[in-house]
Each structure stands twice: as C-alpha cells, then as structure tokens.
Coordinates of C-alpha atoms in Angstrom, one line a residue:
S5 CA 0.0 0.0 0.0
W6 CA 1.3 3.4 -0.9
N7 CA 1.3 6.4 1.5
T8 CA 1.6 9.8 0.0
I9 CA 4.5 11.7 1.4
V10 CA 4.2 14.9 -0.7
S11 CA 2.0 16.0 -3.5
S12 CA 1.9 18.8 -6.2
V13 CA 5.4 19.9 -5.3
S14 CA 6.9 22.2 -7.9
A15 CA 10.3 20.5 -8.8
S16 CA 13.2 20.9 -11.2
T17 CA 16.5 19.2 -11.6
G18 CA 18.3 18.7 -8.2
S19 CA 18.1 17.1 -4.8
Y20 CA 15.1 17.1 -2.5
R21 CA 14.6 15.9 1.1
W22 CA 11.3 14.4 2.3
T23 CA 10.5 12.7 5.5
V24 CA 9.4 9.1 5.3
P25 CA 6.7 7.8 7.7
V26 CA 8.0 5.5 10.4
V27 CA 6.3 2.4 9.2
L28 CA 8.5 -0.4 10.3
S29 CA 9.2 -2.8 7.4
N30 CA 12.0 -4.5 5.5
M31 CA 10.1 -4.3 2.2
C32 CA 9.9 -0.5 1.6
L33 CA 9.9 1.3 -1.7
V34 CA 9.7 5.0 -2.7
K35 CA 7.9 6.0 -5.9
I36 CA 8.1 9.5 -7.5
S37 CA 6.0 10.5 -10.5
D38 CA 5.0 13.6 -12.5
T39 CA 1.5 14.7 -11.5
D40 CA 0.8 15.8 -15.1
D41 CA 2.1 12.6 -16.6
S42 CA 2.0 9.4 -14.5
S43 CA 4.1 7.6 -17.0
V44 CA 7.0 9.8 -16.0
S45 CA 8.0 7.9 -12.8
D46 CA 10.6 5.9 -11.0
I47 CA 10.6 3.4 -8.1
S48 CA 13.5 2.9 -5.7
G49 CA 15.1 -0.3 -4.7
L50 CA 14.0 -2.2 -1.6
F51 CA 15.1 -0.7 1.7
E52 CA 14.2 -1.2 5.4
I53 CA 12.7 1.2 8.0
Y54 CA 13.5 0.2 11.5
T55 CA 14.2 1.7 14.9
P56 CA 18.0 1.8 15.3
E57 CA 19.6 0.8 18.6
F58 CA 20.8 4.0 20.3
S59 CA 21.5 4.0 24.0
I60 CA 23.9 5.2 26.6
T61 CA 25.2 3.0 29.5
H62 CA 27.1 4.3 32.5
V63 CA 28.1 3.0 35.9
P64 CA 26.9 5.8 38.2
I65 CA 29.3 7.5 40.6
T66 CA 27.5 7.5 43.9
E67 CA 30.0 9.2 46.2
A68 CA 33.4 10.9 45.9
Q69 CA 35.7 13.0 48.0
E70 CA 34.9 16.7 47.9
N71 CA 37.2 18.8 45.7
A72 CA 38.5 15.6 44.0
V73 CA 38.9 15.1 40.2
L74 CA 35.9 13.3 38.8
T75 CA 36.2 11.1 35.7
F76 CA 33.0 10.1 33.9
D77 CA 32.9 7.1 31.5
A78 CA 30.0 6.3 29.1
T79 CA 29.4 3.7 26.4
V80 CA 27.1 4.5 23.5
T81 CA 25.6 1.8 21.4
S82 CA 24.3 2.9 18.0
D83 CA 23.7 1.5 14.5
V84 CA 24.8 4.9 13.0
A85 CA 27.6 7.2 13.6
I86 CA 27.7 9.4 16.7
N87 CA 28.2 13.1 16.5
N88 CA 28.7 13.9 20.3
V89 CA 28.3 12.7 23.9
T90 CA 27.7 15.5 26.4
L91 CA 27.7 15.5 30.2
Y92 CA 25.4 18.1 31.9
Y93 CA 26.0 18.8 35.6
D94 CA 25.2 21.0 38.5
V95 CA 27.2 21.6 41.7
T96 CA 25.1 24.3 43.2
G97 CA 22.3 22.1 44.5
R98 CA 19.8 24.0 42.3
R99 CA 19.8 21.4 39.5
E100 CA 20.0 24.0 36.8
F101 CA 22.4 21.9 34.7
D102 CA 23.9 25.0 33.1
K103 CA 27.4 23.5 33.0
S104 CA 28.5 20.8 30.5
I105 CA 31.5 19.1 29.0
E106 CA 31.8 17.1 25.8
L107 CA 33.2 13.6 26.3
A108 CA 36.0 12.4 24.2
S109 CA 35.9 9.2 22.2
V110 CA 38.4 6.7 23.6
N111 CA 37.6 3.8 21.2
Q112 CA 34.6 2.4 19.4
G113 CA 31.6 3.4 21.4
N114 CA 33.5 4.4 24.6
Y115 CA 33.7 8.0 25.8
T116 CA 35.3 9.8 28.8
G117 CA 35.4 13.2 30.4
T118 CA 37.0 14.8 33.5
I119 CA 35.9 17.6 35.9
G120 CA 38.9 19.3 37.6
V121 CA 39.8 19.9 41.2
G122 CA 37.7 22.3 43.3
I123 CA 34.5 22.0 41.2
F124 CA 32.9 19.1 43.2
T125 CA 32.1 20.5 46.7
A126 CA 30.1 19.5 49.8
F127 CA 26.9 20.5 47.9
G128 CA 27.3 17.3 45.9
M129 CA 26.6 16.9 42.2
E130 CA 23.7 16.0 39.9
Y131 CA 24.4 15.0 36.3
Y132 CA 23.0 13.3 33.2
F133 CA 24.3 12.5 29.6
T134 CA 22.9 13.2 26.1
S135 CA 24.2 11.9 22.8
N136 CA 23.3 12.9 19.2
D137 CA 23.8 10.8 16.1
I138 CA 24.3 11.9 12.5
N139 CA 20.5 11.9 12.0
D140 CA 20.2 14.5 14.9
T141 CA 18.4 11.9 17.0
E142 CA 19.1 12.4 20.6
T143 CA 19.1 10.0 23.5
R144 CA 19.4 10.7 27.3
L145 CA 20.6 8.9 30.4
P146 CA 18.8 8.7 32.7
F147 CA 15.6 8.9 30.7
G148 CA 13.1 11.7 31.0
T149 CA 14.0 14.3 33.6
D150 CA 15.8 12.0 36.0
Y151 CA 19.5 12.5 36.9
F152 CA 22.3 10.8 38.8
S153 CA 23.3 12.1 42.3
I154 CA 26.8 12.0 43.8
N155 CA 27.2 12.3 47.6
A156 CA 30.2 14.3 48.7
I157 CA 32.6 12.7 51.3
V158 CA 33.3 15.6 53.6
N159 CA 35.9 16.0 56.3
N160 CA 36.0 18.8 58.8
A161 CA 33.1 20.8 57.4
V162 CA 32.6 24.1 59.3
S163 CA 29.2 25.8 59.9
S164 CA 28.8 29.0 58.0
K165 CA 27.2 30.8 61.0
E166 CA 28.9 31.3 64.3
I167 CA 27.1 30.1 67.5
V168 CA 27.0 33.1 69.8
S169 CA 27.8 32.6 73.4
G170 CA 25.5 33.6 76.3
T171 CA 23.8 32.6 79.5
E172 CA 21.1 30.1 80.1
V173 CA 18.7 33.0 79.7
N174 CA 19.8 34.1 76.2
G175 CA 22.5 31.7 74.9
Y176 CA 20.6 28.6 73.7
R177 CA 20.8 27.8 70.0
M178 CA 19.2 25.0 67.9
I179 CA 21.9 23.4 65.8
S180 CA 22.3 20.5 63.3
I181 CA 24.9 18.8 61.1
P182 CA 23.7 18.3 57.5
L183 CA 25.8 15.1 56.9
E184 CA 25.6 11.3 57.4
L185 CA 28.5 11.1 59.8
S186 CA 30.9 8.1 59.7
Q187 CA 30.9 7.8 63.5
T188 CA 27.5 7.1 65.1
S189 CA 28.4 7.7 68.7
I190 CA 27.9 11.3 69.9
V191 CA 31.2 11.1 71.9
N192 CA 33.2 9.9 68.9
Q193 CA 31.5 12.4 66.6
L194 CA 32.3 15.4 68.8
E195 CA 35.9 14.4 69.8
G196 CA 37.9 17.5 69.2
N197 CA 34.9 19.4 67.8
L198 CA 33.4 20.7 71.0
P199 CA 33.6 24.2 72.6
S200 CA 36.4 24.7 75.1
G201 CA 35.8 23.8 78.7
N202 CA 33.7 21.2 80.5
S203 CA 30.3 19.8 79.7
G204 CA 27.6 21.2 82.0
I205 CA 29.9 24.1 83.1
D206 CA 31.3 25.8 80.0
W207 CA 28.8 24.3 77.5
R208 CA 25.7 22.1 77.4
L209 CA 24.4 19.9 74.6
F210 CA 21.1 18.2 74.8
R211 CA 18.2 16.8 72.6
F212 CA 14.5 16.3 72.9
A213 CA 13.3 13.0 71.5
P214 CA 10.4 13.5 69.1
G215 CA 7.2 14.2 71.0
S216 CA 9.1 14.3 74.3
T217 CA 9.0 17.1 76.9
N218 CA 12.2 15.9 78.8
P219 CA 15.6 16.3 77.2
D220 CA 18.5 13.9 77.1
E221 CA 21.9 15.5 77.8
Y222 CA 25.4 14.8 76.5
P223 CA 26.9 12.3 76.5
D224 CA 23.7 10.2 77.1
I225 CA 22.1 11.2 73.8
E226 CA 22.0 9.7 70.3
G227 CA 24.5 11.0 67.7
F228 CA 24.0 13.7 65.1
G229 CA 22.4 12.7 61.8
P230 CA 20.6 14.3 58.9
G231 CA 17.2 15.8 59.9
K232 CA 18.1 15.9 63.6
S233 CA 18.2 19.0 65.7
F234 CA 20.1 19.6 68.9
W235 CA 20.4 22.3 71.6
L236 CA 23.7 24.0 72.4
I237 CA 24.8 26.7 74.8
T238 CA 28.4 27.9 75.3
K239 CA 30.3 30.5 77.2
T240 CA 32.4 31.3 74.2
N241 CA 31.5 31.9 70.5
F242 CA 31.9 28.7 68.6
L243 CA 31.9 27.5 65.0
L244 CA 30.4 24.0 64.7
N245 CA 32.8 21.5 63.1
A246 CA 31.7 18.2 61.5
P247 CA 33.9 15.1 61.4
L248 CA 34.1 12.7 58.5
G249 CA 30.8 12.2 56.8
K250 CA 28.9 12.4 53.5
T251 CA 26.1 14.5 52.1
V252 CA 22.6 13.2 51.8
I253 CA 21.3 12.0 48.4
T254 CA 19.5 14.7 46.5
S255 CA 17.7 12.5 43.9
E256 CA 14.8 11.7 46.3
P257 CA 12.9 13.3 49.2
F258 CA 14.0 12.9 52.9
T259 CA 11.4 11.4 55.2
I260 CA 10.8 12.7 58.7
E261 CA 8.5 11.2 61.3
L262 CA 6.6 13.8 63.3
R263 CA 5.2 12.4 66.6
P264 CA 2.3 14.0 68.3
G265 CA 3.6 17.1 70.2
W266 CA 6.9 19.0 69.6
N267 CA 9.5 17.7 67.2
D268 CA 13.0 19.2 66.7
I269 CA 14.0 18.8 63.0
A270 CA 16.7 20.0 60.6
N271 CA 17.6 20.5 56.9
P272 CA 19.5 17.4 55.8
W273 CA 21.2 19.1 52.9
M274 CA 23.9 21.7 52.5
F275 CA 21.7 24.2 50.7
D276 CA 18.6 26.1 51.8
I277 CA 15.2 24.4 51.3
S278 CA 11.7 25.8 51.6
W279 CA 9.3 24.5 54.2
D280 CA 6.5 25.2 51.8
D281 CA 7.9 22.5 49.5
I282 CA 7.3 19.6 52.0
D283 CA 4.9 16.8 51.2
N284 CA 2.4 16.1 54.0
P285 CA 0.4 13.1 52.5
S286 CA -1.8 12.7 55.6
G287 CA -2.7 16.3 55.7
A288 CA -1.9 16.5 59.4
D289 CA -2.3 19.9 61.0
L290 CA 1.2 21.1 61.9
S291 CA 2.3 24.3 63.6
V292 CA 4.3 26.9 61.8
L293 CA 8.1 26.4 61.9
Y294 CA 9.9 27.8 64.9
T295 CA 13.6 28.4 65.5
Y296 CA 15.5 29.5 68.6
E297 CA 18.4 31.9 68.8
G298 CA 18.2 33.3 72.4
N299 CA 14.4 33.4 72.1
W300 CA 11.7 31.8 70.0
S301 CA 11.0 33.1 66.5
D302 CA 7.8 35.0 65.8
P303 CA 5.0 32.7 64.5
V304 CA 3.3 35.6 62.8
N305 CA 6.3 35.9 60.6
P306 CA 7.8 32.4 60.9
P307 CA 10.9 31.1 59.1
T308 CA 9.9 29.6 55.8
V309 CA 13.4 28.5 54.7
L310 CA 15.4 25.7 56.5
E311 CA 19.0 26.6 56.5
P312 CA 21.8 24.0 56.9
W313 CA 23.5 23.8 60.3
M314 CA 20.4 25.2 62.1
G315 CA 17.6 23.5 64.0
Y316 CA 13.9 24.0 63.9
A317 CA 10.9 23.0 66.0
V318 CA 7.4 22.1 64.7
K319 CA 4.4 20.7 66.6
N320 CA 2.2 18.0 65.3
L321 CA -1.1 19.2 66.6
T322 CA -2.9 15.9 66.1
T323 CA -2.7 12.7 68.2
V324 CA -1.4 10.6 65.2
T325 CA 2.2 10.3 64.0
A326 CA 2.6 12.2 60.7
I327 CA 5.1 11.3 57.9
V328 CA 6.3 14.3 56.0
K329 CA 8.9 14.5 53.2
L330 CA 11.4 17.3 52.7
N331 CA 12.1 17.9 49.0
P332 CA 15.7 18.7 47.8
I333 CA 14.5 21.8 46.0
P334 CA 16.8 24.7 46.8
A335 CA 15.1 27.9 48.0
T336 CA 16.0 31.2 46.5
E337 CA 15.4 34.8 47.7
S338 CA 12.8 35.3 45.0
E339 CA 11.0 32.1 46.0
K340 CA 10.6 33.1 49.7
P341 CA 6.9 33.9 50.3
V342 CA 5.9 37.4 51.2
V343 CA 3.9 37.3 54.5
T344 CA 0.7 39.3 54.3
N345 CA -1.0 40.0 57.6
Q346 CA -4.7 39.4 57.1
F347 CA -6.0 40.9 60.3
D348 CA -8.1 43.9 61.3
W349 CA -5.8 44.9 64.3
M350 CA -3.2 43.2 66.5
L351 CA -1.6 43.8 69.8
T352 CA 1.9 42.5 70.8
L353 CA 2.6 41.5 74.4
I354 CA 6.3 41.8 75.3
A355 CA 7.5 40.3 78.6
T356 CA 11.0 40.9 80.1
A357 CA 12.5 39.5 83.3
G358 CA 16.2 40.5 83.6
D359 CA 18.0 39.2 80.4
A360 CA 15.0 37.0 79.5
K361 CA 12.6 38.3 76.9
D362 CA 9.5 37.0 75.1
T363 CA 8.5 39.2 72.2
A364 CA 6.4 36.9 70.0
N365 CA 3.0 37.1 71.6
H366 CA 0.1 38.5 69.7
L367 CA -3.7 38.9 70.1
G368 CA -6.0 40.5 67.6
V369 CA -9.1 40.5 65.5
S370 CA -9.6 39.1 62.0
E371 CA -12.7 38.6 59.9
R372 CA -11.3 35.1 59.0
A373 CA -10.7 34.0 62.6
N374 CA -12.9 31.7 64.7
M375 CA -13.7 31.9 68.4
E376 CA -11.8 28.7 68.9
W377 CA -8.8 27.2 67.0
D378 CA -8.1 28.4 63.5
R379 CA -4.9 28.8 61.5
Y380 CA -4.3 32.2 62.8
D381 CA -3.7 30.7 66.3
H382 CA -0.2 29.5 67.0
V383 CA 0.8 27.2 69.9
E384 CA 3.2 28.3 72.6
P385 CA 6.6 26.6 72.2
P386 CA 8.1 25.0 75.3
P387 CA 10.2 27.0 77.7
V388 CA 14.0 26.7 77.5
G389 CA 16.6 27.6 80.2
G390 CA 15.8 30.7 82.3
Y391 CA 12.7 32.1 80.7
V392 CA 9.8 34.5 80.8
S393 CA 6.8 33.5 78.8
V394 CA 3.4 35.0 77.8
L395 CA 0.7 32.5 76.8
F396 CA -3.0 32.2 76.2
P397 CA -4.4 29.1 78.0
H398 CA -6.9 27.2 75.9
R399 CA -7.4 23.8 77.6
D400 CA -11.1 24.4 77.1
W401 CA -11.1 24.3 73.3
N402 CA -12.7 21.3 71.5
K403 CA -9.7 21.0 69.1
Y404 CA -6.0 21.2 69.9
L405 CA -6.0 21.9 73.6
S406 CA -2.9 23.8 74.4
D407 CA -1.3 27.0 75.4
Y408 CA -1.0 29.5 72.6
T409 CA 1.3 32.4 71.8
V410 CA -1.0 33.9 69.2
D411 CA -4.8 34.1 69.6
F412 CA -7.0 35.8 67.0
R413 CA -10.8 36.3 67.3
P414 CA -13.6 37.4 65.0
P415 CA -14.8 41.0 65.5
E416 CA -17.1 41.7 68.4
K417 CA -18.1 44.9 70.3
T418 CA -16.3 43.6 73.4
I419 CA -13.7 40.8 73.4
S420 CA -11.6 39.4 76.3
W421 CA -8.5 37.3 76.3
D422 CA -7.1 35.4 79.3
F423 CA -3.3 35.4 79.4
D424 CA -0.7 34.1 81.8
V425 CA 2.8 35.3 82.4
R426 CA 5.3 32.6 83.6
T427 CA 8.9 32.8 84.6
N428 CA 11.3 30.5 86.5
I429 CA 13.7 33.4 87.3
P430 CA 13.2 34.1 91.1
G431 CA 13.0 37.5 92.6
E432 CA 13.0 39.4 89.3
T433 CA 11.0 42.3 88.1
V434 CA 8.7 41.1 85.3
T435 CA 7.6 43.8 83.0
L436 CA 4.8 43.5 80.4
E437 CA 4.6 46.0 77.6
L438 CA 1.7 46.3 75.1
E439 CA 2.9 47.2 71.7
G440 CA 0.6 48.5 69.0
I441 CA -2.0 50.3 71.0
E442 CA -1.5 53.4 68.9
K443 CA -2.6 51.4 65.8
L444 CA -5.9 50.3 67.3
P445 CA -9.3 51.5 66.0
Y446 CA -9.9 55.1 67.3
D447 CA -12.8 54.0 69.6
M448 CA -11.0 50.9 71.1
V449 CA -10.3 50.8 74.8
I450 CA -7.9 48.3 76.4
T451 CA -8.3 47.3 80.1
I452 CA -6.3 44.6 81.9
Y453 CA -7.5 42.8 85.1
E454 CA -5.9 40.4 87.5
R455 CA -7.7 37.2 87.0
G456 CA -9.2 35.9 90.2
T457 CA -9.4 39.2 92.1
N458 CA -10.8 41.3 89.2
R459 CA -8.4 44.1 90.2
E460 CA -7.8 46.5 87.4
I461 CA -4.1 46.8 86.4
S462 CA -2.8 50.3 86.1
L463 CA -0.9 50.9 82.9
F464 CA 1.9 53.4 82.7
D465 CA 3.1 54.1 79.2
N466 CA 1.4 50.9 78.1
T467 CA 3.4 48.8 80.6
F468 CA 3.0 47.2 84.1
S469 CA 5.3 45.1 86.3
F470 CA 5.3 42.6 89.2
V471 CA 8.0 40.8 91.1
S472 CA 8.5 37.0 90.6
G473 CA 8.5 34.6 93.6
K474 CA 11.0 32.0 94.7
D475 CA 10.1 29.2 92.2
I476 CA 8.1 29.2 89.0
T477 CA 5.8 32.2 89.1
E478 CA 2.6 32.4 87.1
A479 CA 0.5 35.6 87.1
C480 CA -2.9 35.4 85.5
F481 CA -4.6 38.3 83.7
T482 CA -7.6 39.2 81.5
L483 CA -7.4 41.7 78.7
V484 CA -10.6 43.3 77.6
A485 CA -10.9 45.2 74.3
S486 CA -14.1 47.2 73.8
S487 CA -15.5 50.1 72.0
Y488 CA -16.0 53.2 74.2
L489 CA -18.9 54.1 72.0
E490 CA -20.7 51.1 73.3
Q491 CA -19.7 51.6 77.0
Q492 CA -21.6 53.1 79.9
P493 CA -19.6 55.9 81.5
K494 CA -18.3 54.0 84.5
Q495 CA -19.7 50.5 84.7
D496 CA -18.1 49.0 81.6
N497 CA -14.6 49.7 83.0
A498 CA -15.1 46.7 85.2
I499 CA -14.4 43.2 84.2
P500 CA -17.6 41.2 83.2
D501 CA -19.4 40.1 86.4
Q502 CA -19.7 36.5 85.2
F503 CA -16.6 34.7 86.2
V504 CA -15.1 31.5 87.7
T505 CA -12.1 31.5 90.1
A506 CA -10.2 28.4 91.3
V507 CA -7.2 27.2 93.3
S508 CA -5.8 23.8 94.1
Y509 CA -4.2 22.8 97.4
P510 CA -1.8 21.4 98.3
N511 CA 0.2 22.2 95.3
P512 CA 2.6 20.3 94.6
F513 CA 0.6 17.3 95.8
N514 CA 0.9 13.5 96.4
P515 CA -1.4 11.8 95.4
Q516 CA -4.5 14.0 96.1
T517 CA -5.3 17.7 95.8
T518 CA -8.4 19.7 96.4
I519 CA -9.6 21.9 93.6
R520 CA -11.7 24.8 95.1
Y521 CA -13.7 26.9 92.7
E522 CA -16.0 29.8 93.1
L523 CA -19.0 30.5 90.7
S524 CA -20.3 34.0 90.2
H525 CA -23.5 32.5 88.9
S526 CA -25.1 29.1 89.0
G527 CA -24.4 26.8 86.1
K528 CA -23.7 23.3 84.7
V529 CA -20.2 22.6 85.8
K530 CA -17.6 20.3 84.0
V531 CA -14.1 19.8 85.3
S532 CA -11.4 18.4 83.0
V533 CA -7.8 17.5 83.9
F534 CA -5.1 17.4 81.2
N535 CA -1.5 16.2 81.2
S536 CA 1.4 18.4 80.0
L537 CA 0.9 17.0 76.4
G538 CA -2.7 18.4 76.4
Q539 CA -4.3 14.9 76.7
R540 CA -7.4 14.8 78.8
V541 CA -6.9 12.3 81.6
R542 CA -10.1 12.9 83.7
V543 CA -13.5 14.4 83.2
Y544 CA -15.9 15.2 86.0
E545 CA -19.5 16.0 84.8
L546 CA -20.7 17.7 88.1
G547 CA -24.1 18.9 86.8
H548 CA -25.8 22.0 88.1
R549 CA -24.0 24.0 90.8
E550 CA -25.2 27.0 92.6
Q551 CA -23.4 30.4 93.0
G552 CA -20.7 30.2 95.6
T553 CA -17.7 28.1 96.5
H554 CA -17.4 24.4 95.8
E555 CA -14.6 21.7 96.1
L556 CA -13.5 18.6 94.2
V557 CA -10.9 16.1 95.3
F558 CA -8.5 15.0 92.4
D559 CA -6.7 11.7 93.0
A560 CA -3.7 11.0 90.7
T561 CA -2.7 7.7 92.2
E562 CA -2.9 5.9 88.8
L563 CA -1.1 8.7 86.9
T564 CA 2.6 9.5 86.4
S565 CA 4.4 12.3 88.1
G566 CA 4.4 15.6 86.3
L567 CA 2.6 18.9 85.5
Y568 CA -1.2 18.7 85.1
F569 CA -3.8 21.4 84.2
Y570 CA -7.4 21.6 85.5
Q571 CA -10.1 23.4 83.5
I572 CA -13.4 24.4 85.1
Y573 CA -16.2 25.2 82.7
A574 CA -19.5 26.6 84.0
G575 CA -21.3 27.4 80.7
Y576 CA -20.8 31.2 81.0
A577 CA -17.1 31.3 81.9
S578 CA -14.1 29.0 82.4
I579 CA -10.7 29.0 84.1
T580 CA -7.6 27.0 83.8
G581 CA -5.0 26.3 86.5
K582 CA -1.9 24.1 86.9
M583 CA -0.9 21.6 89.6
L584 CA 2.3 19.5 90.1
Y585 CA 2.1 15.8 91.0
M586 CA 5.3 14.7 92.8
K587 CA 5.5 11.1 94.0

C-alpha cells in the first residue's frame, strides 16, 4: 500500500529531502511521479525502515571526596555514527544543569570526560548524559528528567554561621549537622569538635526526642544525623565542626516522622530548602516552623526556609504520627513567600525578666478568625533555660487543647483574652509591655484585670510590672478590648461580672489535691484534667452547681508524676490552672 509523502510539489533538476513515515518494514519502496504525466515515474530499490539501537550505558558515581577530580565514562551503542556525547552537571544544589563538558571518544563506542579539582564540593553533584547521532536523533541517560546524584565525602566541614555565646537566659541555640557522619556515637562524633571547657559548666548539649518534653543531655544522647536538631549553649563563641561524613542523596525526598507534640528537626542538605515544599500526605495539622536563637522566632512571621546547620521545631497538633517528606528543592530569595498579615488589628505583648525576653505574643481580630482554634492561632513553644513567657491558655477548646502564643478572634463589640505570664527566674521584676495600642481603631479601649481578684491593672506608658517569687511564678490576667462608643460611662470599666475562680491545694501534691472553685452565677459545671501534652486524663461532669464556693478532690494515684492542668467550665465562663504531682 502506498502512502503519499508529498503531492503537487513544484520541482526541477536537483536534490530534495522528504520525511518518510515511520512504518517499520524491511520491504519498503519509494515512488516518484509527474503529477501531469504518471508515465514519468521511477521506483527505488527495496530498503528497510527500523528503529535503530541508540542507547547510553554508564556505571553511576554514587560518592566521591569533595574537591576531587571526577572522571565520567559512558558507552554509546548505535547503528549509526555518533556526533557527540555530552555531560550536563550542576554543583550548586539547584539542578539548573547549566554546565557541561563534551566527552572524548576513547575507542569504538566508549567516551570519557573529566571535571577538575575544586568544582565538586560539599553541595554534591547531579548529572546526566545526552548523545546525538548523525540523524540528529538524541538519547538521554537517565531517561526523562531523572538524573544521577553524587554524595560528597566531607571531612572537617565548618558551619557558615557562628554560634553566639550567652547565659542560660539568652544563649541557647538550635543546631544540626547536614551530613551522614561516619561515626555514630555522639562522643566519637564530637571528639575535638566541642567548645572549650567542660560539659555542664562551659557548654551544654542536649536533645528532645520526638514528642518528648524531657531532654537527654550529652553524653547520654544519640548521635548527630541528617534531619536531627540539637540544643547547644556555650560561654564562648563557637563554629560548629563536623567530622568525616557524606552528604545526603538529592535525587529523592528525605522522610521525617513527626510524633504528636513537639519535634526538633533540621535540613539534611547543605543548601537552603523551603518549608512550603514539604509533602504532607496525611494532611496532618502542623504548627508553623519555629527556630530558637536566644528566644523563639515569631510565629506571625515564621521562618519559611530551612538553612543548613540550624535547627527548627514544629508541633504535630494531632494525636497521630505524621510522615512528611522534605524535598531537595533549593530555595532562593525570590521564592521566599511574602507574608501578608490578614487581620483587622493586632496587639503584641512583650515580657521581660532580667535578660530573659519573650517578644512573640500576639492577640488580635480578623474577619477570617474563629472563636476557637483556626490557622491564625499558634501554639506556645516549650520554655528553655531561664525564661519568661506569655501565653493564652486554651485547655477548654474542643480542638488542639494547648497554650497559645497567638490568639486571633472574630470581630465583636467587646472581646476578652485570658493570658498568663510565667517565669522561672526568682525575685526578678517582670515587665509586660503592650505594643501597637496606637494602631488600634480610634474607639477601642484596652483594660487589663488580674484574674481571680478582678483588680484592674494600672498601665503606665502601656506597661506594668510585678516581682516573681522563689520558684516558678505564674501571674494570670484578662485583657478586655471594647469600644467606648458602646460603653456606659463607669460601669463598663469593670471586668464582666460572670466569672469562675479556682485554686488547688496542696500544690505540689501526692497523690491527692483539692480543687476549690467559686462561681459568680449558678451553672452546669464540668471539670477536666489534662497532662502536659494536652491529653485529657479525667472528666468530672458535676451537673448544676449554685453560685458560691465548691470543692472537688482529684486523685492522681494511677497517673505518672508531672505537671497537670485543670479546666473548670460553668457554661458562661471558664478558668484553667496548673498543679504539680510529685510522688
């Protein structure tokens, strides 16, 4: 059967080039004829149309010493002559493949090429081959958009950022080593690579296991590894050194398991990656990313890029372990997202106690917010060292019971926030400053009350202070934001008259404590007790209770030692308190 290739083409003496359809056959003919006189024609001899063999084979280089000379060998199999064989590579981690070398022919079908000293670094390398034959047909290895990845063997790598010294109040840093180290023992890994002085005196190194609230301290901790974050504090500035190791493969994602609660994680590669590029197949609700350099980062403007050598914290808000995958996609300045604050107004609460400072606490109003948890609300990260902390207690929420450092609400005429100020620094003046009052709506009035006594707190230049006690001090307050256009002249300067107060005694206790609570109005009372992970361990449905003082005995015999929170809900108001069970 004849297939027309071209028709009605004006022709004269000479040569012409036409494309023959790829109809695989060994009995092919080509016929040419004059369209005005079919007797003027000619038929070629028999020829074959087939798919020629054209492929590249190569033994991949999986690892090499950084800065070493790299030699690449490839074998090309083809039924026709080869024009060229080219190696495309990238050593920036960005996989742009904008560098190339043409391989030289060694003998029939074998090619080789070399990359010189200093090009291959701790960033590793990605590469692929192409070859073109005399028919301009191209083949690639690996096929499609895949590539080969070379891990760099690295010795004595040094962090690009100096760890700044300090006290237990302002000196803690989250660190990591973005290498698979040859030594697995933390003692062997850090031999000769630690700050000067003695452990526990001149420096401290510890790690929180995923989901844990209690750290393990050097030397009784697991070793460094890709994706793992550690805590370090030193009395002298220090550059983190890494012993012998190799970089992590960049041709596939890096899997991290996030347990319920807080998880300290790190970037496993030597280049910046974006947190927005993670795969979260289960769709688990995760907190924003936090980092710590003397104090916690601000969750309203959180880090979005994971840098090598640093550590980060993220909370899995759910009760199920989540598997996420970090992708080896380098972040660039242009790719960093621009944070847009979608709120009507916001106040920032800044607490200081000596050298300790907590600046990342925000309350505010947004049309997109809910009364309970939404994505504008950010959990309070755990305290570290000597600290002062401002938090919004929400053990009464139906979803993600926790303390929060950011709490946004939908617009109302009058809104109140309960907040606590905690510190473990004894006998120190604790100062709380309200930042952003001047940016509030013109008719907005802010009033702060001491929770429990309903005493109004006097603000001087938008600040107030109190002195901490001997141990952990927790001061509890309520902030009320209301429009003076809606207020009565005097009466609305008082805290709402519907309230619940409570105290537990003894505290600490073993194994029983009495929770005494006072109701301003009668109501249906429920008392819940939570552990430090926010898990509800007891519920007491007490039914209707009259106005006045009531008591409930809590027995923790079957529970483990630790910090517990009680939350009393009376329908119209609630209160949360803490109690310490010490066996």
